[in-house]
């Protein structure tokens, strides 16, 4: 059976305009898109899982075919549980490629029913990352061009000082 469900995983600490662009484009390609906040064991997150889910929900109220969840399990298992046929990832620069390639191969070994699909990040978001946003906001800088307007204040208040 062809799956019409895709998963967009990430640590989203916090969601940025780059992530939001991928969400909008992926939501057009699939009947159902699950945005899932997951654990990257290599990272120590600033926002709690609940906060990250809430921030994503706030800036995606215009999309009626997405759901936002948290999972602390393996991505391959989560895709199986949700019967998802695709994992969506955004590719920024060549530097992302090796790591993404390794994850895609590992996930397909763990769950042969899921394909990883890469969407190229928009040129203006090529340099963007959540850690950059956190660093700028925590030092009192302007991140309005990097995060959705609706959550801008919340991010600033949470990270400043
Ligand atoms: N525009 C702008 N920035 C983007 C972007 C886009 N389209 N897509 C990604 N980024 C940024 C992210 O903000 C992130 O920035 P940061 O490093 O400062 O946090 C960076 O690019 C890397 O993003 P990504 O490659 O998606 O990593 P991640 O840490 O957000 O997510 C998981 C990785 C959570 C999906 C991965 O660790 C995972 O699958 N965990 C579950 C456990 C598991 O199954 N492990 C085995 C994997 S094989």
Tab-separated table of N, CA and C and ligand atoms in Angstrom:
chain	number	residue	atom	x	y	z
A	1	UNK	N	0.831	-1.202	0.000
A	1	UNK	CA	0.000	0.000	0.000
A	1	UNK	C	0.873	1.262	0.000
A	2	UNK	N	0.524	2.236	-0.844
A	2	UNK	CA	1.300	3.474	-0.874
A	2	UNK	C	0.881	4.360	0.295
A	3	UNK	N	1.895	4.795	1.052
A	3	UNK	CA	1.573	5.647	2.192
A	3	UNK	C	1.449	7.099	1.758
A	4	UNK	N	0.495	7.784	2.337
A	4	UNK	CA	0.331	9.201	2.032
A	4	UNK	C	0.720	10.063	3.223
A	5	UNK	N	1.385	9.400	4.164
A	5	UNK	CA	1.821	10.101	5.367
A	5	UNK	C	3.326	10.290	5.359
A	6	UNK	N	3.765	11.507	5.695
A	6	UNK	CA	5.195	11.773	5.814
A	6	UNK	C	5.489	12.326	7.201
A	7	UNK	N	6.751	12.149	7.593
A	7	UNK	CA	7.188	12.636	8.896
A	7	UNK	C	8.296	13.655	8.686
A	8	UNK	N	8.218	14.764	9.386
A	8	UNK	CA	9.315	15.736	9.347
A	8	UNK	C	9.909	15.809	10.758
A	9	UNK	N	11.049	15.142	10.982
A	9	UNK	CA	11.634	15.105	12.325
A	9	UNK	C	12.712	16.180	12.512
A	10	UNK	N	12.943	16.524	13.747
A	10	UNK	CA	14.029	17.454	14.035
A	10	UNK	C	14.064	17.743	15.510
A	11	UNK	N	15.091	18.466	15.942
A	11	UNK	CA	15.076	18.842	17.353
A	11	UNK	C	14.347	20.180	17.539
A	12	UNK	N	14.268	21.004	16.490
A	12	UNK	CA	13.445	22.226	16.500
A	12	UNK	C	13.637	23.041	17.788
A	13	UNK	N	14.874	23.406	18.060
A	13	UNK	CA	15.196	24.063	19.344
A	13	UNK	C	15.699	25.481	19.150
A	14	UNK	N	14.928	26.437	18.689
A	14	UNK	CA	13.506	26.360	18.350
A	14	UNK	C	13.291	26.247	16.834
A	15	UNK	N	12.009	26.125	16.444
A	15	UNK	CA	11.653	26.148	15.022
A	15	UNK	C	12.085	27.499	14.428
A	16	UNK	N	12.576	27.470	13.187
A	16	UNK	CA	12.997	28.700	12.493
A	16	UNK	C	12.194	28.851	11.198
A	17	UNK	N	12.418	29.965	10.511
A	17	UNK	CA	11.741	30.162	9.219
A	17	UNK	C	12.173	29.098	8.208
A	18	UNK	N	13.378	28.589	8.370
A	18	UNK	CA	13.850	27.524	7.472
A	18	UNK	C	13.021	26.260	7.637
A	19	UNK	N	12.775	25.879	8.891
A	19	UNK	CA	11.929	24.708	9.153
A	19	UNK	C	10.508	24.939	8.621
A	20	UNK	N	10.006	26.162	8.879
A	20	UNK	CA	8.617	26.451	8.495
A	20	UNK	C	8.429	26.354	6.975
A	21	UNK	N	9.416	26.797	6.240
A	21	UNK	CA	9.371	26.699	4.777
A	21	UNK	C	9.277	25.219	4.342
A	22	UNK	N	10.083	24.374	4.975
A	22	UNK	CA	10.048	22.937	4.642
A	22	UNK	C	8.670	22.352	4.997
A	23	UNK	N	8.130	22.756	6.149
A	23	UNK	CA	6.813	22.244	6.578
A	23	UNK	C	5.740	22.595	5.539
A	24	UNK	N	5.727	23.852	5.101
A	24	UNK	CA	4.708	24.278	4.119
A	24	UNK	C	4.841	23.498	2.820
A	25	UNK	N	6.080	23.323	2.371
A	25	UNK	CA	6.266	22.633	1.086
A	25	UNK	C	5.935	21.150	1.207
A	26	UNK	N	6.309	20.531	2.319
A	26	UNK	CA	6.033	19.094	2.498
A	26	UNK	C	4.530	18.862	2.681
A	27	UNK	N	3.850	19.807	3.341
A	27	UNK	CA	2.411	19.646	3.576
A	27	UNK	C	1.631	19.659	2.256
A	28	UNK	N	2.220	20.284	1.230
A	28	UNK	CA	1.565	20.297	-0.085
A	28	UNK	C	1.746	18.971	-0.817
A	29	UNK	N	2.805	18.250	-0.452
A	29	UNK	CA	3.143	17.028	-1.189
A	29	UNK	C	2.462	15.776	-0.650
A	30	UNK	N	2.046	15.834	0.630
A	30	UNK	CA	1.477	14.640	1.269
A	30	UNK	C	0.092	14.933	1.845
A	31	UNK	N	-0.720	13.883	1.964
A	31	UNK	CA	-2.044	14.060	2.571
A	31	UNK	C	-1.921	14.445	4.035
A	32	UNK	N	-0.910	13.842	4.683
A	32	UNK	CA	-0.759	14.068	6.113
A	32	UNK	C	0.730	14.217	6.436
A	33	UNK	N	1.043	15.259	7.186
A	33	UNK	CA	2.435	15.479	7.592
A	33	UNK	C	2.500	15.512	9.119
A	34	UNK	N	3.368	14.679	9.665
A	34	UNK	CA	3.563	14.704	11.117
A	34	UNK	C	4.907	15.364	11.389
A	35	UNK	N	4.852	16.509	12.051
A	35	UNK	CA	6.089	17.178	12.465
A	35	UNK	C	6.420	16.623	13.841
A	36	UNK	N	7.570	15.976	13.964
A	36	UNK	CA	7.865	15.334	15.241
A	36	UNK	C	9.156	15.873	15.851
A	37	UNK	N	8.985	16.389	17.060
A	37	UNK	CA	10.126	16.854	17.844
A	37	UNK	C	10.781	15.609	18.425
A	38	UNK	N	12.073	15.432	18.101
A	38	UNK	CA	12.744	14.208	18.549
A	38	UNK	C	14.007	14.549	19.340
A	39	UNK	N	14.596	13.511	19.901
A	39	UNK	CA	15.808	13.702	20.692
A	39	UNK	C	17.028	13.441	19.824
A	40	UNK	N	17.904	14.448	19.765
A	40	UNK	CA	19.221	14.250	19.158
A	40	UNK	C	20.189	14.129	20.336
A	41	UNK	N	20.652	12.919	20.625
A	41	UNK	CA	21.453	12.718	21.842
A	41	UNK	C	22.731	13.564	21.871
A	42	UNK	N	23.131	14.080	20.714
A	42	UNK	CA	24.350	14.899	20.672
A	42	UNK	C	24.085	16.339	21.106
A	43	UNK	N	22.822	16.681	21.332
A	43	UNK	CA	22.500	18.088	21.631
A	43	UNK	C	21.841	18.250	22.989
A	44	UNK	N	22.185	19.340	23.644
A	44	UNK	CA	21.507	19.703	24.891
A	44	UNK	C	20.548	20.835	24.530
A	45	UNK	N	19.255	20.584	24.678
A	45	UNK	CA	18.285	21.569	24.198
A	45	UNK	C	17.974	22.653	25.233
A	46	UNK	N	17.668	23.850	24.729
A	46	UNK	CA	17.313	24.971	25.597
A	46	UNK	C	15.817	24.951	25.924
A	47	UNK	N	15.005	24.557	24.952
A	47	UNK	CA	13.546	24.521	25.138
A	47	UNK	C	13.131	23.083	25.488
A	48	UNK	N	12.132	22.964	26.355
A	48	UNK	CA	11.638	21.631	26.711
A	48	UNK	C	10.893	21.045	25.505
A	49	UNK	N	10.691	19.728	25.477
A	49	UNK	CA	9.919	19.142	24.381
A	49	UNK	C	8.534	19.784	24.246
A	50	UNK	N	7.877	20.039	25.391
A	50	UNK	CA	6.532	20.635	25.364
A	50	UNK	C	6.572	22.032	24.741
A	51	UNK	N	7.582	22.811	25.105
A	51	UNK	CA	7.715	24.165	24.548
A	51	UNK	C	7.951	24.104	23.039
A	52	UNK	N	8.787	23.175	22.617
A	52	UNK	CA	9.103	23.085	21.180
A	52	UNK	C	7.865	22.684	20.372
A	53	UNK	N	7.086	21.759	20.923
A	53	UNK	CA	5.844	21.349	20.250
A	53	UNK	C	4.881	22.536	20.178
A	54	UNK	N	4.760	23.256	21.287
A	54	UNK	CA	3.833	24.396	21.340
A	54	UNK	C	4.239	25.476	20.328
A	55	UNK	N	5.527	25.769	20.244
A	55	UNK	CA	6.010	26.794	19.301
A	55	UNK	C	5.695	26.390	17.858
A	56	UNK	N	5.883	25.124	17.545
A	56	UNK	CA	5.597	24.666	16.168
A	56	UNK	C	4.091	24.772	15.899
A	57	UNK	N	3.294	24.352	16.887
A	57	UNK	CA	1.826	24.408	16.697
A	57	UNK	C	1.373	25.839	16.436
A	58	UNK	N	1.934	26.774	17.200
A	58	UNK	CA	1.536	28.183	17.072
A	58	UNK	C	1.769	28.722	15.670
A	59	UNK	N	2.839	28.272	15.014
A	59	UNK	CA	3.088	28.871	13.688
A	59	UNK	C	2.605	27.987	12.540
A	60	UNK	N	1.813	26.980	12.848
A	60	UNK	CA	1.298	26.143	11.753
A	60	UNK	C	-0.232	26.011	11.800
A	61	UNK	N	-0.889	26.945	12.454
A	61	UNK	CA	-2.347	26.853	12.584
A	61	UNK	C	-3.056	26.976	11.225
A	62	UNK	N	-2.355	27.507	10.231
A	62	UNK	CA	-2.967	27.670	8.898
A	62	UNK	C	-2.954	26.370	8.091
A	63	UNK	N	-2.300	25.353	8.601
A	63	UNK	CA	-2.206	24.085	7.847
A	63	UNK	C	-3.112	23.043	8.500
A	64	UNK	N	-4.031	22.478	7.705
A	64	UNK	CA	-4.989	21.556	8.344
A	64	UNK	C	-4.607	20.079	8.184
A	65	UNK	N	-3.491	19.811	7.504
A	65	UNK	CA	-3.124	18.396	7.342
A	65	UNK	C	-1.860	18.042	8.121
A	66	UNK	N	-1.521	18.852	9.119
A	66	UNK	CA	-0.346	18.485	9.907
A	66	UNK	C	-0.686	18.277	11.369
A	67	UNK	N	0.097	17.415	11.989
A	67	UNK	CA	0.017	17.262	13.442
A	67	UNK	C	1.439	17.424	13.987
A	68	UNK	N	1.528	17.831	15.228
A	68	UNK	CA	2.839	18.051	15.839
A	68	UNK	C	2.921	17.191	17.099
A	69	UNK	N	3.985	16.417	17.198
A	69	UNK	CA	4.109	15.500	18.326
A	69	UNK	C	5.539	15.501	18.857
A	70	UNK	N	5.717	14.850	19.993
A	70	UNK	CA	7.068	14.614	20.515
A	70	UNK	C	7.279	13.112	20.611
A	71	UNK	N	8.487	12.669	20.319
A	71	UNK	CA	8.830	11.264	20.544
A	71	UNK	C	10.272	11.178	21.011
A	72	UNK	N	10.499	10.346	22.020
A	72	UNK	CA	11.887	10.165	22.463
A	72	UNK	C	12.452	8.818	22.018
A	73	UNK	N	11.802	8.241	20.998
A	73	UNK	CA	12.273	6.944	20.491
A	73	UNK	C	13.101	7.096	19.230
A	74	UNK	N	13.257	5.975	18.545
A	74	UNK	CA	13.999	5.975	17.281
A	74	UNK	C	13.089	6.437	16.143
A	75	UNK	N	13.664	7.198	15.232
A	75	UNK	CA	12.888	7.709	14.105
A	75	UNK	C	12.333	6.559	13.234
A	76	UNK	N	13.145	5.537	13.020
A	76	UNK	CA	12.707	4.418	12.169
A	76	UNK	C	11.488	3.711	12.785
A	77	UNK	N	11.493	3.569	14.114
A	77	UNK	CA	10.371	2.914	14.808
A	77	UNK	C	9.126	3.797	14.769
A	78	UNK	N	9.365	5.100	14.922
A	78	UNK	CA	8.249	6.052	14.907
A	78	UNK	C	7.561	6.034	13.537
A	79	UNK	N	8.378	5.977	12.479
A	79	UNK	CA	7.819	5.938	11.111
A	79	UNK	C	6.979	4.671	10.921
A	80	UNK	N	7.455	3.574	11.487
A	80	UNK	CA	6.713	2.308	11.379
A	80	UNK	C	5.376	2.422	12.117
A	81	UNK	N	5.450	2.937	13.334
A	81	UNK	CA	4.244	3.076	14.170
A	81	UNK	C	3.189	3.945	13.469
A	82	UNK	N	3.633	4.989	12.780
A	82	UNK	CA	2.701	5.908	12.117
A	82	UNK	C	2.375	5.473	10.685
A	83	UNK	N	2.954	4.367	10.247
A	83	UNK	CA	2.793	3.869	8.874
A	83	UNK	C	3.132	4.957	7.854
A	84	UNK	N	4.210	5.647	8.131
A	84	UNK	CA	4.655	6.717	7.231
A	84	UNK	C	5.565	6.144	6.155
A	85	UNK	N	5.379	6.616	4.936
A	85	UNK	CA	6.213	6.132	3.833
A	85	UNK	C	7.423	6.997	3.597
A	86	UNK	N	7.416	8.209	4.172
A	86	UNK	CA	8.523	9.122	3.891
A	86	UNK	C	8.954	9.913	5.122
A	87	UNK	N	10.260	10.114	5.188
A	87	UNK	CA	10.848	11.021	6.177
A	87	UNK	C	11.349	12.223	5.384
A	88	UNK	N	10.907	13.404	5.767
A	88	UNK	CA	11.334	14.626	5.067
A	88	UNK	C	12.490	15.264	5.816
A	89	UNK	N	13.525	15.635	5.089
A	89	UNK	CA	14.623	16.393	5.697
A	89	UNK	C	14.951	17.578	4.804
A	90	UNK	N	15.345	18.673	5.431
A	90	UNK	CA	15.771	19.844	4.655
A	90	UNK	C	17.277	19.816	4.513
A	91	UNK	N	17.753	20.018	3.307
A	91	UNK	CA	19.211	20.041	3.080
A	91	UNK	C	19.643	21.485	2.901
A	92	UNK	N	20.579	21.937	3.716
A	92	UNK	CA	21.047	23.314	3.595
A	92	UNK	C	22.253	23.389	2.654
A	93	UNK	N	23.351	22.923	3.099
A	93	UNK	CA	24.571	23.047	2.281
A	93	UNK	C	25.195	21.680	2.110
A	94	UNK	N	26.244	21.637	1.345
A	94	UNK	CA	26.952	20.375	1.112
A	94	UNK	C	27.401	19.762	2.446
A	95	UNK	N	27.684	20.641	3.412
A	95	UNK	CA	28.165	20.169	4.716
A	95	UNK	C	27.122	19.319	5.436
A	96	UNK	N	25.843	19.482	5.120
A	96	UNK	CA	24.789	18.660	5.729
A	96	UNK	C	24.782	17.253	5.146
A	97	UNK	N	25.327	17.118	3.936
A	97	UNK	CA	25.052	15.926	3.147
A	97	UNK	C	25.536	14.619	3.786
A	98	UNK	N	26.782	14.619	4.256
A	98	UNK	CA	27.347	13.361	4.733
A	98	UNK	C	26.561	12.798	5.930
A	99	UNK	N	26.241	13.699	6.864
A	99	UNK	CA	25.492	13.313	8.062
A	99	UNK	C	24.080	12.840	7.681
A	100	UNK	N	23.436	13.587	6.781
A	100	UNK	CA	22.077	13.228	6.364
A	100	UNK	C	22.065	11.899	5.612
A	101	UNK	N	23.088	11.701	4.797
A	101	UNK	CA	23.200	10.462	4.012
A	101	UNK	C	23.334	9.266	4.961
A	102	UNK	N	24.166	9.435	5.975
A	102	UNK	CA	24.376	8.373	6.965
A	102	UNK	C	23.069	8.067	7.703
A	103	UNK	N	22.336	9.102	8.092
A	103	UNK	CA	21.071	8.885	8.808
A	103	UNK	C	20.033	8.219	7.906
A	104	UNK	N	19.990	8.663	6.650
A	104	UNK	CA	19.005	8.084	5.721
A	104	UNK	C	19.282	6.593	5.511
A	105	UNK	N	20.556	6.236	5.337
A	105	UNK	CA	20.900	4.824	5.122
A	105	UNK	C	20.595	3.991	6.367
A	106	UNK	N	20.908	4.554	7.528
A	106	UNK	CA	20.670	3.825	8.780
A	106	UNK	C	19.172	3.622	8.989
A	107	UNK	N	18.401	4.678	8.747
A	107	UNK	CA	16.952	4.555	8.942
A	107	UNK	C	16.338	3.561	7.964
A	108	UNK	N	16.864	3.516	6.741
A	108	UNK	CA	16.269	2.571	5.784
A	108	UNK	C	16.668	1.131	6.103
A	109	UNK	N	17.803	0.973	6.775
A	109	UNK	CA	18.206	-0.373	7.227
A	109	UNK	C	17.269	-0.814	8.375
A	110	UNK	N	16.975	0.126	9.268
A	110	UNK	CA	16.130	-0.199	10.423
A	110	UNK	C	14.664	-0.364	10.031
A	111	UNK	N	14.255	0.394	9.006
A	111	UNK	CA	12.866	0.333	8.542
A	111	UNK	C	12.859	0.432	7.014
A	112	UNK	N	12.905	-0.715	6.325
A	112	UNK	CA	13.002	-0.695	4.858
A	112	UNK	C	11.761	-0.118	4.167
A	113	UNK	N	10.681	0.104	4.916
A	113	UNK	CA	9.462	0.641	4.301
A	113	UNK	C	9.445	2.162	4.220
A	114	UNK	N	10.467	2.791	4.746
A	114	UNK	CA	10.453	4.256	4.736
A	114	UNK	C	11.582	4.817	3.865
A	115	UNK	N	11.230	5.844	3.082
A	115	UNK	CA	12.212	6.527	2.230
A	115	UNK	C	12.496	7.891	2.832
A	116	UNK	N	13.761	8.312	2.773
A	116	UNK	CA	14.074	9.685	3.189
A	116	UNK	C	14.088	10.577	1.955
A	117	UNK	N	13.309	11.646	1.997
A	117	UNK	CA	13.254	12.600	0.881
A	117	UNK	C	13.836	13.935	1.336
A	118	UNK	N	14.719	14.487	0.509
A	118	UNK	CA	15.351	15.760	0.868
A	118	UNK	C	14.739	16.911	0.085
A	119	UNK	N	14.378	17.966	0.797
A	119	UNK	CA	13.946	19.199	0.137
A	119	UNK	C	15.063	20.213	0.310
A	120	UNK	N	15.404	20.891	-0.777
A	120	UNK	CA	16.479	21.878	-0.657
A	120	UNK	C	15.958	23.101	0.087
A	121	UNK	N	16.771	23.560	0.998
A	121	UNK	CA	16.399	24.746	1.769
A	121	UNK	C	16.462	25.980	0.876
A	122	UNK	N	15.541	26.905	1.091
A	122	UNK	CA	15.561	28.164	0.337
A	122	UNK	C	16.895	28.882	0.545
A	123	UNK	N	17.352	29.597	-0.481
A	123	UNK	CA	18.661	30.249	-0.411
A	123	UNK	C	18.801	31.131	0.834
A	124	UNK	N	17.726	31.857	1.178
A	124	UNK	CA	17.852	32.779	2.320
A	124	UNK	C	17.970	32.065	3.674
A	125	UNK	N	17.671	30.755	3.680
A	125	UNK	CA	17.781	30.019	4.946
A	125	UNK	C	18.995	29.096	5.002
A	126	UNK	N	19.839	29.177	3.988
A	126	UNK	CA	20.986	28.264	3.886
A	126	UNK	C	21.923	28.354	5.094
A	127	UNK	N	22.032	29.552	5.642
A	127	UNK	CA	22.991	29.794	6.728
A	127	UNK	C	22.343	29.670	8.104
A	128	UNK	N	21.032	29.453	8.110
A	128	UNK	CA	20.266	29.507	9.359
A	128	UNK	C	20.396	28.220	10.172
A	129	UNK	N	20.390	28.355	11.494
A	129	UNK	CA	20.320	27.162	12.348
A	129	UNK	C	19.692	27.571	13.675
A	130	UNK	N	19.134	26.609	14.373
A	130	UNK	CA	18.497	26.897	15.659
A	130	UNK	C	19.526	27.413	16.662
A	131	UNK	N	20.727	26.842	16.632
A	131	UNK	CA	21.727	27.282	17.621
A	131	UNK	C	22.146	28.730	17.368
A	132	UNK	N	22.164	29.131	16.116
A	132	UNK	CA	22.483	30.525	15.781
A	132	UNK	C	21.399	31.444	16.368
A	133	UNK	N	20.150	31.045	16.194
A	133	UNK	CA	19.028	31.831	16.737
A	133	UNK	C	19.159	31.939	18.262
A	134	UNK	N	19.453	30.822	18.907
A	134	UNK	CA	19.575	30.827	20.374
A	134	UNK	C	20.701	31.753	20.827
A	135	UNK	N	21.812	31.666	20.124
A	135	UNK	CA	22.966	32.470	20.518
A	135	UNK	C	22.666	33.973	20.363
A	136	UNK	N	22.099	34.344	19.217
A	136	UNK	CA	21.820	35.765	18.966
A	136	UNK	C	20.798	36.288	19.978
A	137	UNK	N	19.700	35.512	20.185
A	137	UNK	CA	18.640	35.954	21.105
A	137	UNK	C	19.163	36.065	22.534
A	138	UNK	N	19.998	35.130	22.938
A	138	UNK	CA	20.476	35.156	24.326
A	138	UNK	C	21.426	36.322	24.568
A	139	UNK	N	21.982	36.880	23.480
A	139	UNK	CA	22.872	38.028	23.641
A	139	UNK	C	22.167	39.337	23.282
A	140	UNK	N	20.827	39.259	23.222
A	140	UNK	CA	20.028	40.466	23.012
A	140	UNK	C	19.934	40.913	21.564
A	141	UNK	N	20.338	40.069	20.631
A	141	UNK	CA	20.304	40.441	19.210
A	141	UNK	C	18.923	40.263	18.594
A	142	UNK	N	18.788	40.740	17.370
A	142	UNK	CA	17.498	40.723	16.672
A	142	UNK	C	17.364	39.433	15.842
A	143	UNK	N	16.414	38.601	16.210
A	143	UNK	CA	16.214	37.352	15.451
A	143	UNK	C	14.907	37.390	14.651
A	144	UNK	N	14.367	38.603	14.475
A	144	UNK	CA	13.055	38.701	13.812
A	144	UNK	C	13.084	38.178	12.370
A	145	UNK	N	14.240	38.212	11.732
A	145	UNK	CA	14.305	37.715	10.357
A	145	UNK	C	14.530	36.210	10.275
A	146	UNK	N	14.638	35.569	11.417
A	146	UNK	CA	14.996	34.144	11.433
A	146	UNK	C	13.888	33.223	11.951
A	147	UNK	N	12.965	33.806	12.733
A	147	UNK	CA	11.903	32.962	13.318
A	147	UNK	C	10.535	33.546	12.952
A	148	UNK	N	9.492	32.723	12.940
A	148	UNK	CA	8.164	33.236	12.609
A	148	UNK	C	7.742	34.361	13.565
A	149	UNK	N	7.081	35.389	13.012
A	149	UNK	CA	6.670	36.560	13.798
A	149	UNK	C	5.888	36.175	15.047
A	150	UNK	N	4.977	35.239	14.882
A	150	UNK	CA	4.042	34.902	15.953
A	150	UNK	C	4.722	34.349	17.218
A	151	UNK	N	5.927	33.807	17.060
A	151	UNK	CA	6.620	33.254	18.232
A	151	UNK	C	7.872	34.050	18.591
A	152	UNK	N	8.102	35.120	17.858
A	152	UNK	CA	9.320	35.910	18.044
A	152	UNK	C	9.491	36.377	19.487
A	153	UNK	N	8.447	37.004	20.035
A	153	UNK	CA	8.529	37.557	21.405
A	153	UNK	C	8.770	36.466	22.433
A	154	UNK	N	8.048	35.361	22.241
A	154	UNK	CA	8.169	34.244	23.190
A	154	UNK	C	9.610	33.707	23.230
A	155	UNK	N	10.226	33.642	22.060
A	155	UNK	CA	11.604	33.136	21.986
A	155	UNK	C	12.573	34.120	22.654
A	156	UNK	N	12.382	35.399	22.352
A	156	UNK	CA	13.251	36.429	22.948
A	156	UNK	C	13.133	36.392	24.483
A	157	UNK	N	11.865	36.393	24.967
A	157	UNK	CA	11.654	36.422	26.423
A	157	UNK	C	12.256	35.211	27.106
A	158	UNK	N	12.163	34.092	26.423
A	158	UNK	CA	12.645	32.838	27.012
A	158	UNK	C	14.179	32.782	27.041
A	159	UNK	N	14.827	33.392	26.042
A	159	UNK	CA	16.278	33.204	25.913
A	159	UNK	C	17.125	34.372	26.408
A	160	UNK	N	16.485	35.533	26.551
A	160	UNK	CA	17.324	36.684	26.900
A	160	UNK	C	17.865	36.560	28.330
A	161	UNK	N	19.071	36.988	28.480
A	161	UNK	CA	19.743	37.033	29.792
A	161	UNK	C	19.688	35.723	30.514
B	1	LIG	N1	16.452	25.734	7.419
B	1	LIG	C1	17.263	26.232	8.359
B	1	LIG	N2	17.891	25.461	9.299
B	1	LIG	C2	17.677	24.146	9.256
B	1	LIG	C3	16.860	23.545	8.297
B	1	LIG	C4	16.225	24.409	7.355
B	1	LIG	N3	15.432	23.931	6.410
B	1	LIG	N4	16.841	22.227	8.499
B	1	LIG	C5	17.635	21.988	9.542
B	1	LIG	N5	18.145	23.143	10.003
B	1	LIG	C6	19.082	23.305	11.114
B	1	LIG	C7	18.479	22.912	12.439
B	1	LIG	O1	17.912	24.032	13.105
B	1	LIG	C8	19.669	22.365	13.183
B	1	LIG	O2	20.344	23.448	13.817
B	1	LIG	P1	21.178	23.178	15.163
B	1	LIG	O3	22.248	22.181	14.813
B	1	LIG	O4	21.710	24.501	15.484
B	1	LIG	O5	20.203	22.633	16.172
B	1	LIG	C9	20.586	21.824	12.094
B	1	LIG	O6	20.133	22.393	10.898
B	1	LIG	C10	20.560	20.326	11.971
B	1	LIG	O7	19.228	19.910	11.730
B	1	LIG	P2	18.888	18.360	11.627
B	1	LIG	O8	19.881	17.688	10.747
B	1	LIG	O9	17.458	18.248	11.263
B	1	LIG	O10	19.202	17.820	13.087
B	1	LIG	P3	18.298	17.870	14.355
B	1	LIG	O11	19.174	17.804	15.537
B	1	LIG	O12	17.367	19.025	14.299
B	1	LIG	O13	17.416	16.536	14.247
B	1	LIG	C11	17.025	14.181	14.650
B	1	LIG	C12	18.045	15.265	14.282
B	1	LIG	C13	16.301	14.553	15.954
B	1	LIG	C14	16.014	14.037	13.524
B	1	LIG	C15	17.831	12.856	14.837
B	1	LIG	O14	18.785	13.019	15.873
B	1	LIG	C16	16.928	11.681	15.144
B	1	LIG	O15	16.425	11.054	14.243
B	1	LIG	N6	16.713	11.386	16.456
B	1	LIG	C17	15.881	10.277	16.888
B	1	LIG	C18	16.753	9.106	17.375
B	1	LIG	C19	17.191	8.254	16.194
B	1	LIG	O16	16.408	7.653	15.496
B	1	LIG	N7	18.532	8.194	16.026
B	1	LIG	C20	19.121	7.442	14.929
B	1	LIG	C21	19.198	8.290	13.689
B	1	LIG	S1	19.878	7.369	12.345
